[in-house]
Amino acid sequence: MAQLPIVRRTEKLREITALLKSRKIVYLSAFFYSGKTVLMNQLCDSWDGKVLRFDSQRDDWAAFYRLVQREKEALIVIDSVDNPSYAMAAEISAMLAGLSEHQSVLLAGRAQIPPALYSLCSTGMITVLGKDFVMFNDEEIIQLFLEYSIELTPSDVRMILDALWGWPYGLHILAQQMLKSRASSLQTMIQHTRTEIKRIIVSDVVLTFPEPERQLLYNLSPFERFSEDMARIVTGRIDAPQLMEGITRKSYMLLRSGEGEYTFIPIVRQALFSEMRNLYTQDYINEQYKRAALYYELQNQVPKALSYYRQLGARDKIRDLLIRDAFNRPADGDYVDLREGYAVLDMDIILAYPELIKGKCEIECLQGHAEESERWYQALVQLIRQTPVRDARRQTAEEAKAYLDLCLSQRGSKNTLKMLLAAAKTPELLQSSAWRNGFSVSGNSVSLMNGGLDFSRWVRHGWTIYRLFKLPIEMALGRGGSGVADIAIAERELEANLSGDYTLAMSKVREGIQRIVDNPDIRYAAIGIQSRILAAQGNLDEAVSMMDHAIASLSDRHPKRLKKNLEAFRLYLSLLRGETAGAGNWLETDAPDETGDFIIMDRYQYLLKLRLYLILGRHEKAPFLAALLRQYFESYDRPYMLIQLNLLEAMSLYRGGNDAWRGKMRDALALARRYGLVRVIANEGIALIDMINDMDLPQDPWMQGVLALTRRQAALYPNFMKPAANKPIFTDREYQVYSLMIAGYKNAKIASILNISERTVKYFCGLIYQKLGVSTRAEAMNKAAELGDIK
């Protein structure tokens, strides 16, 4: 490693130095060959004062310990502290606890927390800088490859970082591959590098573990995530948690998540699994899958269980599990994630079971395939006709049909009230498994009115429905019905109230929350409505705090889209303040991809994406997503969201100078007037003010009330939907180079100031030119002046 090109890691050296000088003991913890020793060498070379250096694999501890006791002003550097001698293990804690005022300590090792440091870590005396600190970031990758005279594009850097997770040894291997095989694609060379890394992981790391730990790692390698209980079942070892704890502390072979689960670094898992295939038979590996599938089945984590039964090709087991799950989780928005299980079943198998027909019908509905969903519904109707009355499948099919009559989103809510009342009058139906397990109308949302179905048409008649049908509606919704009527009428008071007084809305939603029995969808929809009321009242801090607490309280047992949709709403609250950084990061990392799998349960997230495209000026991406949403909103009878879509499209057209915005705005206002909706317009606040002032709107009480609330919202949140400044977005290093460049410094001086090579400066100048849309330094200076960066 010492003969390879070296990158001076200036920023990280500064951070370590600052910690050491603030009287902190620093422990560098990372994987093998991760550059810890090189980083320590660089720090020692730059340290202003005496340095005492010790390597536990080479030096004599007793002599070093005496030296430390004599030298009261020094930086003490100890490498491989996780592999100490007996004497060192006995004395190192005492040495660290007894440091003089002018002694600082830098430690390094492969263990996450070595046993010798347990007590000091618990007291806060030690700062641990782990693998995320030690591994190379994107800028350091760029600099390293420049040392090999290889220039990378930003997309190259992202690909390398994703594939090799910034591991210096792997980066060096890849750079050497690129020098030898210039004709090969980067992807091919990365694959060759990963193959070599996996070989080294096994030969240099895995084989050094004791046999019990090594076998445990192999047995867990087929799985991406696992808890301690799962590890016990899969490996058959009672002591699996203790072994996992030991592995975690002394290495990075296992990582522990904040949710009590363990994971592998992906390439480590792949290396282990490849070796497992060499050492064990396929029957042995299949036994691991069977145990994992059974574990997840017993935990009622059906999608995970199905994934392992698919590995085994166990179609009968998949069929039985899907049948049982069809009524166990009838209202779970993650139901669409079972589609891979259905994909392995033959058509005639699905058609033979009403539970499976119902599941297939729901899945097609959630994927936005309304016509296909209706075809499966008709197959269920046909099954009922062809099945004798005394056949048990007939009753099951009739229950499934009744459930679908209420929940199929493509049908809107036109006949929902009638069917709810009919269900409430049918005791046999209310006692069925589907109704006992609860019926949710919220659809993983922060809304009831526009959750699983759109209840916009109920708004004008809300209080009449509430007074006359509250009891039968809640009865018809089964266990999930308690509190729904109060929460729904609270949302009606929020959405249709022209006065802006939301006292009654807040009172009713609180009443509803107190009555909820056991339905997370309804509970979190109610919390979402509360936070929307608070935001409308101007209490945004309280609304944000409420949503933060709600998201933090979610566990893995809750539907995953519930959390994703709550997080999307939380980001929307940030946008009210004009804060776009978090939402922009979400757009790049966690937002659903509309070009791939379009799932209607993600509609809240898709609307947030469209809003961000507008804020960030990414107008070229908006039309495709808008077209998908329009098709869904119109075919599934979603007037509330169609109003929102029309407003966003009107804003986009207005900002682009296209007069067609007026038509979109009129469509939005007409739909809102038709259903008596107010907040859906007022929520856009400042984003609509100029457009409203540019229109000749009627003077009737409804329109004037909407205008007053919109103006009030604009006053509360003046930075909402404000277009982001049309400036290039620089990385930290790019901005440093850019700032010095426009200040008039030449490349050599910039390199000296930033402590990087002149070649690196030239590379970053090239990236800056690309982002500015220029090709020379003079043009870059002119562009900077246009942007106001040169005063």
PDB file of N, CA and C in Angstrom, residues 9 137 154 160 171 182 246 259 333 345 391 445 478 522 534 540 630 644 651 671 673 691 757 759:
ATOM      1  N   ARG A   9      -5.403  13.889   2.653  1.00  0.00           N
ATOM      2  CA  ARG A   9      -6.806  14.078   3.017  1.00  0.00           C
ATOM      3  C   ARG A   9      -6.931  15.258   3.977  1.00  0.00           C
ATOM      4  N   ASN A 137     -14.544   9.720   0.151  1.00  0.00           N
ATOM      5  CA  ASN A 137     -15.756  10.318  -0.404  1.00  0.00           C
ATOM      6  C   ASN A 137     -15.534  10.615  -1.885  1.00  0.00           C
ATOM      7  N   PRO A 154     -18.637  12.956 -13.303  1.00  0.00           N
ATOM      8  CA  PRO A 154     -19.458  12.812 -12.090  1.00  0.00           C
ATOM      9  C   PRO A 154     -20.227  11.489 -12.052  1.00  0.00           C
ATOM     10  N   ILE A 160     -18.651   4.367  -9.152  1.00  0.00           N
ATOM     11  CA  ILE A 160     -17.552   3.786  -8.371  1.00  0.00           C
ATOM     12  C   ILE A 160     -17.879   3.805  -6.882  1.00  0.00           C
ATOM     13  N   LEU A 171     -10.311   0.920  -4.589  1.00  0.00           N
ATOM     14  CA  LEU A 171     -10.140   2.023  -5.547  1.00  0.00           C
ATOM     15  C   LEU A 171      -8.790   1.897  -6.259  1.00  0.00           C
ATOM     16  N   ARG A 182      -7.751  -0.156 -20.952  1.00  0.00           N
ATOM     17  CA  ARG A 182      -8.435   1.078 -21.342  1.00  0.00           C
ATOM     18  C   ARG A 182      -9.594   0.830 -22.306  1.00  0.00           C
ATOM     19  N   GLY A 246     -20.176 -10.166  19.130  1.00  0.00           N
ATOM     20  CA  GLY A 246     -18.715 -10.197  19.089  1.00  0.00           C
ATOM     21  C   GLY A 246     -18.172  -9.832  17.720  1.00  0.00           C
ATOM     22  N   GLU A 259     -32.727  -0.145  14.184  1.00  0.00           N
ATOM     23  CA  GLU A 259     -33.978  -0.852  14.431  1.00  0.00           C
ATOM     24  C   GLU A 259     -33.743  -2.248  15.008  1.00  0.00           C
ATOM     25  N   GLY A 333     -51.884  -1.065   2.578  1.00  0.00           N
ATOM     26  CA  GLY A 333     -51.469  -0.460   1.314  1.00  0.00           C
ATOM     27  C   GLY A 333     -50.259  -1.114   0.694  1.00  0.00           C
ATOM     28  N   LEU A 345     -47.786 -18.049  -9.748  1.00  0.00           N
ATOM     29  CA  LEU A 345     -48.937 -18.941  -9.764  1.00  0.00           C
ATOM     30  C   LEU A 345     -49.565 -18.981 -11.149  1.00  0.00           C
ATOM     31  N   ASP A 391     -71.538 -24.536  -1.015  1.00  0.00           N
ATOM     32  CA  ASP A 391     -70.078 -24.638  -1.120  1.00  0.00           C
ATOM     33  C   ASP A 391     -69.440 -23.502  -0.308  1.00  0.00           C
ATOM     34  N   SER A 445     -52.450   7.399   4.129  1.00  0.00           N
ATOM     35  CA  SER A 445     -52.360   8.818   3.765  1.00  0.00           C
ATOM     36  C   SER A 445     -52.401   9.715   4.988  1.00  0.00           C
ATOM     37  N   GLY A 478     -66.078  -2.145  10.388  1.00  0.00           N
ATOM     38  CA  GLY A 478     -65.503  -3.150  11.268  1.00  0.00           C
ATOM     39  C   GLY A 478     -64.592  -2.549  12.324  1.00  0.00           C
ATOM     40  N   ILE A 522     -55.799   4.800  10.175  1.00  0.00           N
ATOM     41  CA  ILE A 522     -56.731   5.829  10.632  1.00  0.00           C
ATOM     42  C   ILE A 522     -56.052   6.757  11.635  1.00  0.00           C
ATOM     43  N   LEU A 534     -53.139  22.703  12.062  1.00  0.00           N
ATOM     44  CA  LEU A 534     -52.161  23.586  12.705  1.00  0.00           C
ATOM     45  C   LEU A 534     -51.458  24.464  11.682  1.00  0.00           C
ATOM     46  N   LEU A 540     -46.967  26.344  12.351  1.00  0.00           N
ATOM     47  CA  LEU A 540     -46.190  25.391  11.564  1.00  0.00           C
ATOM     48  C   LEU A 540     -45.192  24.617  12.417  1.00  0.00           C
ATOM     49  N   ARG A 630     -52.622  12.688 -14.339  1.00  0.00           N
ATOM     50  CA  ARG A 630     -53.928  13.092 -14.890  1.00  0.00           C
ATOM     51  C   ARG A 630     -54.731  11.860 -15.310  1.00  0.00           C
ATOM     52  N   GLN A 644     -55.495  19.796  -7.421  1.00  0.00           N
ATOM     53  CA  GLN A 644     -54.087  20.073  -7.118  1.00  0.00           C
ATOM     54  C   GLN A 644     -53.226  20.024  -8.381  1.00  0.00           C
ATOM     55  N   MET A 651     -49.489  26.909 -12.491  1.00  0.00           N
ATOM     56  CA  MET A 651     -48.289  27.624 -12.020  1.00  0.00           C
ATOM     57  C   MET A 651     -47.142  27.460 -13.008  1.00  0.00           C
ATOM     58  N   LEU A 671     -63.823  22.934 -10.307  1.00  0.00           N
ATOM     59  CA  LEU A 671     -63.949  21.679  -9.562  1.00  0.00           C
ATOM     60  C   LEU A 671     -64.072  21.948  -8.061  1.00  0.00           C
ATOM     61  N   ARG A 673     -65.233  24.651  -6.607  1.00  0.00           N
ATOM     62  CA  ARG A 673     -66.567  25.225  -6.349  1.00  0.00           C
ATOM     63  C   ARG A 673     -67.637  24.117  -6.364  1.00  0.00           C
ATOM     64  N   MET A 691     -51.341  35.216  -9.973  1.00  0.00           N
ATOM     65  CA  MET A 691     -52.280  34.652 -10.927  1.00  0.00           C
ATOM     66  C   MET A 691     -53.706  35.104 -10.600  1.00  0.00           C
ATOM     67  N   SER A 757      -3.337  19.058  -5.298  1.00  0.00           N
ATOM     68  CA  SER A 757      -2.440  19.202  -6.440  1.00  0.00           C
ATOM     69  C   SER A 757      -3.027  20.168  -7.469  1.00  0.00           C
ATOM     70  N   ARG A 759      -3.105  19.619 -10.573  1.00  0.00           N
ATOM     71  CA  ARG A 759      -3.892  18.798 -11.493  1.00  0.00           C
ATOM     72  C   ARG A 759      -5.334  18.666 -10.998  1.00  0.00           C
TER      73      ARG A 759
END
